[in-house]
Amino acid sequence: MGKTGSVEWVKIKGRKGQVRQVTKAETTYKKPGPMQKYTASGSRVKKIRRSIKATQIRT
């Protein structure tokens, strides 16, 4: 855990249109869900690129 206030939060737009806050590190990439966790060859997917629409700056 970091110190109080050390995490920077950024607003992004979710799939259903809701605006939610994520950490700044997860702004451009997100963790895959259960169905997107593995590739066809069986290797693990660690990051999925977030859509450009979701990452536009929200105020």
XYZ file of N, CA and C in Angstrom:
177
model
N 0.836 -1.192 0.000
C 0.000 0.000 0.000
C 0.871 1.242 0.000
N 0.399 2.238 -0.740
C 1.124 3.501 -0.776
C 0.645 4.421 0.327
N 1.229 5.563 0.364
C 0.801 6.556 1.337
C -0.557 7.102 0.921
N -1.234 7.735 1.836
C -2.544 8.289 1.541
C -2.421 9.351 0.456
N -3.200 9.182 -0.603
C -3.191 10.142 -1.697
C -2.106 9.913 -2.728
N -1.376 8.811 -2.634
C -0.287 8.581 -3.587
C -0.783 7.989 -4.904
N -1.983 7.420 -4.919
C -2.526 6.833 -6.137
C -3.225 7.930 -6.935
N -2.869 8.046 -8.221
C -3.523 9.021 -9.085
C -4.667 8.327 -9.811
N -5.856 8.898 -9.738
C -7.045 8.334 -10.354
C -7.383 9.105 -11.617
N -7.853 8.384 -12.637
C -8.225 8.974 -13.914
C -9.610 8.462 -14.268
N -10.454 9.334 -14.822
C -11.791 8.922 -15.234
C -11.740 8.371 -16.654
N -12.372 7.214 -16.853
C -12.498 6.636 -18.187
C -13.953 6.270 -18.411
N -14.290 6.005 -19.655
C -15.650 5.630 -20.005
C -15.701 4.121 -20.180
N -16.612 3.463 -19.498
C -16.740 2.020 -19.577
C -17.494 1.574 -20.810
N -17.678 0.282 -20.977
C -18.315 -0.289 -22.159
C -19.772 0.114 -22.299
N -20.467 0.241 -21.182
C -21.884 0.585 -21.218
C -22.127 2.086 -21.129
N -21.076 2.882 -21.231
C -21.226 4.329 -21.220
C -21.035 4.971 -19.862
N -20.863 4.176 -18.817
C -20.671 4.740 -17.482
C -19.256 5.286 -17.352
N -19.107 6.340 -16.581
C -17.788 6.911 -16.327
C -17.315 6.378 -14.990
N -16.109 5.823 -14.959
C -15.576 5.272 -13.724
C -14.125 5.660 -13.580
N -13.595 5.490 -12.384
C -12.224 5.878 -12.106
C -11.330 4.649 -12.024
N -10.171 4.742 -12.662
C -9.157 3.698 -12.574
C -7.829 4.364 -12.238
N -6.872 3.572 -11.825
C -5.556 4.136 -11.531
C -4.902 4.596 -12.827
N -3.988 5.528 -12.717
C -3.351 6.091 -13.907
C -2.599 5.027 -14.693
N -2.070 4.016 -14.025
C -1.336 2.947 -14.703
C -2.253 2.108 -15.590
N -3.538 2.009 -15.257
C -4.477 1.199 -16.029
C -5.244 2.011 -17.057
N -4.777 3.224 -17.363
C -5.489 4.078 -18.302
C -5.395 3.557 -19.726
N -4.221 3.154 -20.163
C -4.051 2.719 -21.550
C -4.188 1.213 -21.726
N -3.976 0.437 -20.662
C -4.102 -1.012 -20.747
C -5.007 -1.512 -19.638
N -5.656 -2.651 -19.874
C -6.485 -3.262 -18.843
C -6.171 -4.754 -18.759
N -6.544 -5.361 -17.672
C -6.323 -6.792 -17.504
C -7.432 -7.548 -18.229
N -7.104 -8.653 -18.899
C -8.122 -9.400 -19.632
C -9.047 -10.182 -18.706
N -10.259 -10.392 -19.170
C -11.224 -11.190 -18.426
C -10.949 -12.676 -18.614
N -11.795 -13.534 -18.068
C -11.546 -14.977 -18.132
C -11.511 -15.539 -19.554
N -12.331 -15.007 -20.446
C -12.379 -15.539 -21.810
C -11.249 -15.009 -22.694
N -10.610 -13.927 -22.311
C -9.537 -13.342 -23.109
C -8.167 -13.548 -22.464
N -8.083 -14.434 -21.490
C -6.854 -14.577 -20.714
C -5.752 -15.332 -21.457
N -6.106 -16.186 -22.426
C -5.120 -17.007 -23.123
C -5.226 -16.815 -24.636
N -4.091 -16.932 -25.333
C -4.082 -16.858 -26.789
C -4.390 -18.246 -27.354
N -4.464 -18.331 -28.685
C -4.752 -19.609 -29.327
C -3.638 -20.623 -29.088
N -2.414 -20.143 -28.936
C -1.298 -21.059 -28.701
C -1.180 -21.481 -27.241
N -1.979 -20.881 -26.370
C -1.971 -21.259 -24.966
C -1.155 -20.357 -24.070
N -0.504 -19.354 -24.640
C 0.273 -18.440 -23.798
C -0.652 -17.433 -23.120
N -0.191 -16.855 -22.062
C -0.987 -15.953 -21.231
C -0.970 -14.531 -21.787
N -2.131 -13.888 -21.837
C -2.231 -12.485 -22.231
C -2.204 -11.662 -20.954
N -1.268 -10.723 -20.842
C -1.135 -9.945 -19.615
C -1.822 -8.596 -19.690
N -1.852 -7.992 -20.882
C -2.470 -6.677 -21.030
C -3.273 -6.622 -22.312
N -4.398 -5.917 -22.277
C -5.201 -5.651 -23.460
C -5.250 -4.142 -23.629
N -5.055 -3.683 -24.854
C -5.072 -2.249 -25.119
C -6.489 -1.720 -24.929
N -6.620 -0.612 -24.196
C -7.915 0.008 -23.970
C -8.285 0.853 -25.182
N -9.567 0.956 -25.506
C -9.988 1.701 -26.687
C -9.707 3.193 -26.535
N -9.562 3.860 -27.667
C -9.268 5.298 -27.655
C -10.452 6.083 -27.099
N -11.678 5.631 -27.399
C -12.866 6.322 -26.890
C -12.909 6.318 -25.369
N -12.470 5.236 -24.767
C -12.518 5.122 -23.307
C -11.480 6.000 -22.630
N -10.350 6.208 -23.298
C -9.254 6.910 -22.638
C -9.266 8.415 -22.849
N -10.258 8.939 -23.542
C -10.321 10.391 -23.708
C -10.471 11.037 -22.346
N -9.836 12.174 -22.170
C -9.828 12.850 -20.871
C -11.238 13.263 -20.481
N -11.638 12.860 -19.316
C -12.962 13.204 -18.776
C -12.788 14.176 -17.627
N -13.691 15.103 -17.508
C -13.621 16.050 -16.388
C -14.854 15.961 -15.527
